[in-house]
Short mmCIF file of C-alpha atoms and ligand atoms in Angstrom, two decimals:
data_model
loop_
_atom_site.label_atom_id
_atom_site.label_comp_id
_atom_site.label_asym_id
_atom_site.label_seq_id
_atom_site.Cartn_x
_atom_site.Cartn_y
_atom_site.Cartn_z
CA MET A 13 0.09 0.02 0.14
CA THR A 14 1.36 3.08 -0.82
CA THR A 15 1.83 4.70 2.25
CA THR A 16 3.17 8.77 0.75
CA ILE A 17 2.17 10.15 -2.07
CA PRO A 18 5.04 10.64 -4.55
CA ASP A 19 5.82 13.34 -5.95
CA LEU A 20 6.06 13.03 -9.92
CA ARG A 21 6.52 17.22 -10.71
CA GLY A 22 7.79 18.06 -13.00
CA ARG A 23 8.55 14.77 -14.48
CA SER A 24 8.46 12.86 -17.79
CA LEU A 25 7.21 8.82 -18.78
CA LEU A 26 9.10 8.11 -21.20
CA ARG A 27 9.16 3.92 -20.39
CA GLU A 28 7.42 2.14 -17.71
CA THR A 29 11.30 1.85 -15.55
CA ASP A 30 10.63 5.97 -15.45
CA LEU A 31 8.92 4.91 -12.58
CA THR A 32 8.90 2.76 -9.74
CA ALA A 33 5.66 0.37 -9.09
CA ALA A 34 5.10 3.00 -6.26
CA GLU A 35 4.77 5.77 -8.35
CA PHE A 36 2.79 3.14 -11.45
CA LEU A 37 0.38 2.28 -8.83
CA TYR A 38 -0.18 5.73 -7.54
CA LEU A 39 -0.72 7.41 -10.70
CA ILE A 40 -3.27 4.66 -11.45
CA ASP A 41 -5.19 4.47 -7.81
CA LEU A 42 -4.86 9.00 -9.37
CA GLY A 43 -6.78 7.17 -13.07
CA ALA A 44 -9.30 6.25 -10.81
CA GLN A 45 -10.34 8.98 -8.56
CA VAL A 46 -10.48 11.46 -11.45
CA ARG A 47 -12.82 8.75 -13.27
CA SER A 48 -14.81 9.13 -9.83
CA GLN A 49 -14.16 12.94 -10.03
CA LYS A 50 -15.65 13.36 -13.15
CA ARG A 51 -18.60 10.76 -12.99
CA ALA A 52 -19.74 13.10 -10.35
CA GLY A 53 -20.09 16.21 -12.90
CA GLN A 54 -16.42 17.34 -10.93
CA ARG A 55 -14.55 19.97 -12.75
CA PRO A 56 -11.41 20.68 -10.82
CA ASN A 57 -10.03 22.46 -13.77
CA ARG A 58 -6.33 21.58 -12.07
CA LEU A 59 -5.24 21.59 -15.98
CA ALA A 60 -6.13 25.73 -16.10
CA GLY A 61 -4.32 28.02 -17.85
CA ARG A 62 -1.63 25.47 -19.42
CA SER A 63 -0.33 24.33 -22.86
CA ILE A 64 0.42 20.96 -23.91
CA ALA A 65 1.54 20.07 -27.63
CA LEU A 66 0.92 16.76 -28.99
CA ILE A 67 2.57 15.29 -31.28
CA PHE A 68 1.65 12.82 -33.12
CA GLU A 69 4.21 11.34 -35.96
CA LYS A 70 1.44 8.44 -36.69
CA THR A 71 -2.14 8.30 -35.67
CA SER A 72 -4.22 8.07 -33.55
CA THR A 73 -7.52 7.37 -32.28
CA ARG A 74 -7.29 6.58 -28.29
CA THR A 75 -4.36 8.53 -27.23
CA ARG A 76 -4.64 11.59 -29.21
CA SER A 77 -8.51 12.09 -27.99
CA ALA A 78 -7.20 10.96 -24.42
CA PHE A 79 -5.09 13.52 -24.32
CA GLU A 80 -6.68 16.26 -25.50
CA VAL A 81 -10.70 15.73 -23.61
CA ALA A 82 -7.74 14.86 -20.34
CA ALA A 83 -6.84 18.54 -20.74
CA HIS A 84 -10.07 20.31 -21.82
CA ASP A 85 -12.03 18.43 -19.42
CA GLU A 86 -9.56 20.44 -16.82
CA GLY A 87 -9.41 23.64 -18.73
CA GLY A 88 -6.37 22.58 -19.89
CA HIS A 89 -5.16 23.55 -24.00
CA VAL A 90 -4.20 21.48 -26.41
CA THR A 91 -2.14 22.36 -29.37
CA TYR A 92 -2.55 19.35 -31.64
CA LEU A 93 0.36 18.62 -34.72
CA GLY A 94 -0.25 15.53 -36.89
CA PRO A 95 1.63 13.62 -39.33
CA GLY A 96 3.40 16.02 -41.44
CA GLU A 97 2.11 18.91 -40.02
CA SER A 98 5.50 20.38 -38.17
CA GLN A 99 8.34 21.54 -39.41
CA LEU A 100 9.98 18.08 -37.81
CA GLY A 101 11.71 15.78 -39.06
CA HIS A 102 11.48 18.03 -42.63
CA LYS A 103 13.98 20.50 -41.45
CA GLU A 104 13.51 20.94 -37.97
CA SER A 105 15.81 17.78 -35.72
CA VAL A 106 13.97 16.88 -33.06
CA LYS A 107 16.97 18.21 -30.75
CA ASP A 108 16.02 22.12 -31.75
CA THR A 109 12.21 21.27 -31.68
CA ALA A 110 12.42 20.31 -27.90
CA ARG A 111 13.90 24.01 -27.62
CA VAL A 112 11.44 25.51 -29.25
CA LEU A 113 8.27 23.71 -27.89
CA GLY A 114 9.89 23.74 -24.49
CA ARG A 115 9.59 27.44 -24.50
CA MET A 116 5.77 27.82 -25.08
CA PHE A 117 4.19 24.17 -23.82
CA ASP A 118 3.90 23.32 -20.29
CA GLY A 119 4.38 19.66 -21.03
CA ILE A 120 4.13 17.60 -24.87
CA GLU A 121 3.16 14.44 -25.54
CA TYR A 122 4.70 12.51 -28.27
CA ARG A 123 4.05 9.66 -30.44
CA GLY A 124 6.31 8.25 -33.13
CA SER A 125 8.26 5.61 -34.19
CA ALA A 126 12.30 6.35 -32.56
CA GLN A 127 12.14 6.44 -28.22
CA ARG A 128 15.82 7.51 -29.56
CA ALA A 129 13.27 10.97 -30.28
CA VAL A 130 11.25 10.82 -27.04
CA GLU A 131 14.09 11.23 -25.36
CA THR A 132 16.21 13.36 -26.96
CA LEU A 133 12.26 15.75 -26.40
CA ALA A 134 12.52 14.88 -22.68
CA ALA A 135 16.17 15.97 -22.85
CA TYR A 136 16.27 19.50 -24.83
CA ALA A 137 11.95 20.37 -24.00
CA GLY A 138 13.31 21.45 -20.09
CA VAL A 139 9.08 20.11 -19.42
CA PRO A 140 7.58 16.74 -18.66
CA VAL A 141 7.39 14.75 -22.01
CA TRP A 142 4.85 11.85 -22.26
CA ASN A 143 5.39 9.03 -24.79
CA GLY A 144 2.12 8.09 -26.68
CA LEU A 145 3.87 4.88 -28.32
CA THR A 146 6.93 4.34 -29.35
CA ASP A 147 8.32 1.35 -31.71
CA ASP A 148 9.40 0.03 -28.57
CA TRP A 149 7.47 0.75 -25.54
CA HIS A 150 3.30 1.81 -24.77
CA PRO A 151 3.75 3.15 -21.26
CA THR A 152 0.41 5.14 -21.50
CA GLN A 153 -1.36 1.94 -22.59
CA MET A 154 0.24 0.70 -19.10
CA LEU A 155 -1.65 2.49 -16.90
CA ALA A 156 -5.14 1.75 -18.95
CA ASP A 157 -4.25 -1.52 -18.51
CA ILE A 158 -3.76 -2.52 -15.16
CA LEU A 159 -6.42 -0.24 -14.10
CA THR A 160 -8.81 -2.47 -15.96
CA MET A 161 -7.25 -5.81 -14.32
CA ARG A 162 -7.29 -4.61 -10.77
CA ASP A 163 -11.57 -2.97 -12.30
CA HIS A 164 -11.56 -6.80 -13.63
CA SER A 165 -10.47 -8.34 -10.30
CA VAL A 166 -10.25 -9.29 -7.26
CA LYS A 167 -7.14 -10.65 -6.43
CA PRO A 168 -4.58 -8.36 -5.46
CA LEU A 169 -2.21 -7.20 -8.92
CA THR A 170 0.27 -9.36 -7.39
CA ASP A 171 -1.32 -12.57 -7.59
CA VAL A 172 -2.94 -11.12 -11.00
CA CYS A 173 -1.47 -13.45 -14.29
CA TYR A 174 -2.40 -12.44 -17.86
CA CYS A 175 -1.16 -13.52 -21.07
CA TYR A 176 -0.08 -11.88 -24.31
CA LEU A 177 -0.27 -13.50 -27.54
CA GLY A 178 1.03 -12.51 -30.87
CA ASP A 179 4.39 -9.78 -31.87
CA GLY A 180 5.86 -10.42 -29.29
CA ARG A 181 8.72 -7.84 -29.95
CA ASN A 182 5.88 -4.61 -31.03
CA ASN A 183 5.85 -2.38 -28.03
CA THR A 184 2.58 -3.76 -26.36
CA ALA A 185 4.12 -6.79 -25.90
CA ASN A 186 7.91 -4.70 -24.89
CA SER A 187 5.47 -2.43 -21.89
CA LEU A 188 3.38 -5.29 -21.34
CA LEU A 189 6.32 -8.10 -20.11
CA VAL A 190 8.20 -5.19 -17.82
CA THR A 191 4.63 -3.74 -16.47
CA GLY A 192 3.88 -7.00 -15.13
CA SER A 193 7.99 -7.73 -14.16
CA LEU A 194 7.44 -4.04 -12.39
CA LEU A 195 4.74 -5.03 -10.72
CA GLY A 196 5.13 -8.39 -9.27
CA MET A 197 2.80 -9.98 -11.37
CA ASP A 198 2.11 -13.31 -12.82
CA VAL A 199 3.51 -12.50 -16.89
CA ARG A 200 3.77 -14.57 -20.13
CA ILE A 201 4.15 -13.45 -23.53
CA CYS A 202 2.95 -15.91 -26.02
CA ALA A 203 4.79 -15.66 -29.46
CA PRO A 204 6.73 -18.08 -32.29
CA GLU A 205 10.20 -17.96 -31.56
CA ASP A 206 10.83 -15.02 -34.30
CA LEU A 207 8.28 -12.89 -32.84
CA GLN A 208 9.19 -12.94 -29.28
CA PRO A 209 10.46 -10.10 -27.17
CA ALA A 210 14.42 -8.99 -27.69
CA GLN A 211 16.85 -10.59 -24.87
CA SER A 212 17.51 -7.31 -23.60
CA VAL A 213 13.50 -6.16 -23.14
CA GLN A 214 13.49 -10.37 -21.32
CA ASP A 215 16.92 -9.14 -19.51
CA LEU A 216 14.87 -5.98 -18.47
CA ALA A 217 11.84 -8.01 -17.05
CA ARG A 218 13.75 -10.62 -15.39
CA SER A 219 16.12 -8.31 -13.49
CA LEU A 220 12.89 -6.56 -12.22
CA SER A 221 11.59 -9.81 -10.89
CA ASP A 222 14.22 -10.25 -7.97
CA THR A 223 13.36 -7.69 -6.89
CA SER A 224 9.28 -7.64 -7.35
CA GLY A 225 8.99 -11.71 -7.24
CA ALA A 226 7.39 -11.38 -10.99
CA ARG A 227 7.07 -14.40 -12.64
CA VAL A 228 7.69 -13.69 -16.15
CA THR A 229 7.34 -16.80 -19.48
CA VAL A 230 8.20 -16.44 -22.94
CA SER A 231 6.69 -19.58 -24.53
CA SER A 232 5.80 -19.96 -27.84
CA ASP A 233 2.92 -22.72 -26.64
CA VAL A 234 -0.21 -21.62 -26.78
CA THR A 235 -2.00 -23.98 -24.46
CA ALA A 236 0.56 -24.00 -21.80
CA ALA A 237 1.17 -20.15 -21.14
CA VAL A 238 -2.72 -19.85 -20.51
CA ALA A 239 -3.32 -22.22 -18.67
CA GLY A 240 -5.11 -19.94 -15.35
CA ALA A 241 -4.23 -17.04 -16.88
CA ASP A 242 -7.03 -13.99 -15.66
CA PHE A 243 -6.40 -11.76 -19.04
CA LEU A 244 -5.57 -13.44 -21.97
CA TYR A 245 -4.30 -10.02 -24.41
CA THR A 246 -3.52 -9.43 -28.63
CA ASP A 247 -2.67 -5.98 -29.83
CA VAL A 248 -1.96 -6.43 -34.09
CA TRP A 249 -0.43 -8.22 -36.25
CA LEU A 250 1.60 -5.90 -38.22
CA SER A 251 2.20 -2.38 -36.04
CA MET A 252 2.32 1.04 -37.58
CA GLY A 253 5.22 1.42 -40.05
CA GLU A 254 5.90 -1.62 -40.82
CA PRO A 255 5.60 -2.62 -44.79
CA GLU A 256 2.25 -3.72 -45.22
CA SER A 257 3.86 -6.44 -47.81
CA GLN A 258 4.90 -8.44 -45.20
CA TRP A 259 1.10 -8.65 -44.00
CA ASP A 260 1.23 -12.09 -45.19
CA LYS A 261 3.80 -13.83 -44.19
CA ARG A 262 2.77 -12.24 -40.45
CA ILE A 263 -0.65 -14.34 -40.92
CA ASP A 264 0.87 -17.43 -41.48
CA MET A 265 3.26 -17.29 -38.42
CA LEU A 266 -0.05 -15.72 -36.19
CA LEU A 267 -2.08 -17.85 -36.77
CA PRO A 268 -2.04 -20.34 -34.13
CA TYR A 269 -1.75 -17.66 -31.24
CA GLN A 270 -5.30 -16.03 -33.24
CA VAL A 271 -7.34 -15.26 -29.75
CA ASN A 272 -10.67 -17.53 -29.93
CA ALA A 273 -12.88 -19.34 -28.00
CA LYS A 274 -10.80 -22.72 -27.51
CA VAL A 275 -8.13 -20.34 -26.57
CA MET A 276 -10.04 -18.99 -24.34
CA ALA A 277 -10.96 -21.91 -22.81
CA ALA A 278 -7.71 -23.31 -22.51
CA THR A 279 -7.35 -21.26 -19.63
CA GLY A 280 -9.40 -23.20 -17.48
CA ASN A 281 -11.16 -20.08 -15.61
CA PRO A 282 -14.91 -19.62 -16.97
CA GLY A 283 -13.91 -16.08 -15.77
CA VAL A 284 -11.22 -14.96 -18.06
CA LYS A 285 -11.35 -11.94 -20.11
CA PHE A 286 -9.82 -10.71 -22.93
CA MET A 287 -8.13 -7.62 -23.96
CA HIS A 288 -6.57 -5.23 -26.10
CA CYS A 289 -5.02 -2.28 -26.89
CA LEU A 290 -7.03 -1.16 -30.04
CA PRO A 291 -7.94 -0.96 -32.94
CA ALA A 292 -8.27 -4.89 -33.45
CA LEU A 293 -8.96 -6.48 -36.60
CA HIS A 294 -11.93 -8.81 -35.63
CA ASN A 295 -14.24 -9.07 -38.40
CA ARG A 296 -14.97 -7.90 -42.45
CA ASP A 297 -15.65 -3.82 -41.55
CA THR A 298 -12.55 -2.88 -42.64
CA GLU A 299 -9.84 -1.96 -45.32
CA ILE A 300 -7.25 -3.69 -44.20
CA GLY A 301 -10.36 -6.89 -43.03
CA GLN A 302 -11.46 -7.00 -46.34
CA GLN A 303 -8.45 -6.98 -48.56
CA ILE A 304 -7.23 -9.88 -46.31
CA TYR A 305 -10.53 -12.42 -46.80
CA ALA A 306 -10.88 -10.75 -49.76
CA ARG A 307 -6.64 -12.69 -50.64
CA ARG A 308 -7.22 -15.61 -47.82
CA GLY A 309 -10.90 -15.77 -47.34
CA LEU A 310 -9.71 -14.60 -42.70
CA THR A 311 -12.42 -13.32 -41.01
CA ALA A 312 -10.68 -12.27 -38.30
CA LEU A 313 -6.74 -11.96 -37.62
CA GLU A 314 -5.75 -11.79 -33.82
CA VAL A 315 -8.79 -11.81 -32.63
CA ALA A 316 -12.36 -14.33 -33.84
CA ASP A 317 -14.86 -11.48 -33.16
CA GLN A 318 -17.04 -14.22 -31.60
CA VAL A 319 -14.46 -13.31 -29.01
CA PHE A 320 -14.16 -9.94 -28.99
CA GLU A 321 -18.45 -8.96 -29.03
CA SER A 322 -18.54 -11.30 -26.28
CA SER A 323 -19.07 -10.40 -21.89
CA ALA A 324 -14.82 -11.22 -21.33
CA SER A 325 -14.34 -9.14 -23.52
CA ILE A 326 -13.25 -5.21 -22.27
CA VAL A 327 -11.75 -3.30 -24.56
CA PHE A 328 -13.52 -0.76 -24.30
CA ASP A 329 -13.09 -0.47 -20.52
CA GLN A 330 -9.35 -0.83 -20.70
CA ALA A 331 -10.26 2.20 -24.11
CA GLU A 332 -12.31 4.32 -21.49
CA ASN A 333 -9.67 4.20 -18.67
CA ARG A 334 -7.15 5.28 -21.32
CA LEU A 335 -8.87 9.27 -20.99
CA HIS A 336 -8.74 8.89 -16.70
CA THR A 337 -5.14 7.20 -16.43
CA ILE A 338 -3.70 9.48 -18.74
CA LYS A 339 -5.62 13.05 -17.38
CA ALA A 340 -3.59 11.35 -14.06
CA THR A 341 -0.47 11.41 -15.42
CA MET A 342 -0.79 15.00 -16.99
CA LEU A 343 -2.00 16.57 -13.71
CA ALA A 344 0.71 14.77 -11.60
CA THR A 345 3.84 15.79 -14.03
CA ILE A 346 2.11 19.36 -15.01
CA GLY A 347 -0.74 20.17 -13.03
CA GLY A 348 0.95 20.13 -9.60
CA ARG A 349 -0.99 18.61 -6.27
CA PRO A 350 -4.04 17.20 -6.87
N1 LIG B 26 -4.14 2.08 -27.97
C1 LIG B 26 -4.38 3.46 -28.80
O1 LIG B 26 -3.03 3.79 -28.53
O2 LIG B 26 -4.91 3.30 -29.71
P1 LIG B 26 -4.71 4.29 -31.26
O3 LIG B 26 -3.72 4.07 -31.26
O4 LIG B 26 -5.66 5.00 -30.99
O5 LIG B 26 -4.07 6.01 -29.93
N1 LIG B 27 1.57 -2.75 -31.88
C1 LIG B 27 0.13 -1.66 -32.23
C2 LIG B 27 -0.69 -0.71 -30.99
C3 LIG B 27 -1.04 0.16 -31.81
C4 LIG B 27 -1.89 1.18 -30.09
C5 LIG B 27 1.29 -0.14 -33.58
O1 LIG B 27 2.29 0.09 -32.91
O2 LIG B 27 0.81 0.13 -34.58
#
């Protein structure tokens, strides 16, 4: 239990390990608190007078909306700099952009490919920088996901087991592996050997688990990996920035890792819940879904529609919790003590 309130003012969130376990848990507690306040119609205006830059070098629905609504809810102002909409990258370096935006804004969100870019921004902006997704990490997603797990489990978090199936090298998989390890949970990554997390990420997870008591498993055996899990989690098989030409190869590798009714049943847990950071390819209602159906005859990729639409699916709770936990992150780092 957290006894003192961590002081995160002025801090950046570039990866999960920027936080101690206590700080991480504090942010999800604060996320739950601001969720209750919003539901009660309270508008404390804790970001009044604060200006926030949102740099998106990749597209977004949830992350952008969460930052914008969270800021507006609390009286803050946002400036959205979307893909190709600023000088960044073409005419101006990250280092120069950081020094400009740091003179104008109180906090900066960054989504792009290179982790190095968000780190350079933080090093030179002089104001808190929040990683809204890079190829390596997706820390604001993790705050929402762990809050969602806590909402949907009666167990203490350290007794909770979650298993991620799919592309084990992407940002979401890396972040899930490291977050569960930081918090002392039972965390499993299930992926074909060629798509398992980099050794450096596995080493980091194992060193965190030495302190936290986490149980960390990386394997390719679906039946063993999902046994006893409280939550099954998956993500898109081809992430933003990866060449579309890779789809067929990726489908061939990952079809055995699709989360479907059989995999849910293999947990042996009738209360198992399904999670996904979204967006998800679970039917033919998207351009990519249609293209893949035309080429391969598949109606769903990483998750079967039957699971996605089932009562076990908590994906929209996750999506909503992006708002509350991102608000908590901004309040804690630039809003003063809430
Ligand atoms: N989960 C997530 O980051 O969604 P967006 O890409 O829509 O922001
Ligand atoms: N792994 C996905 C996550 C999207 C939120 C991607 O990077 O596209």
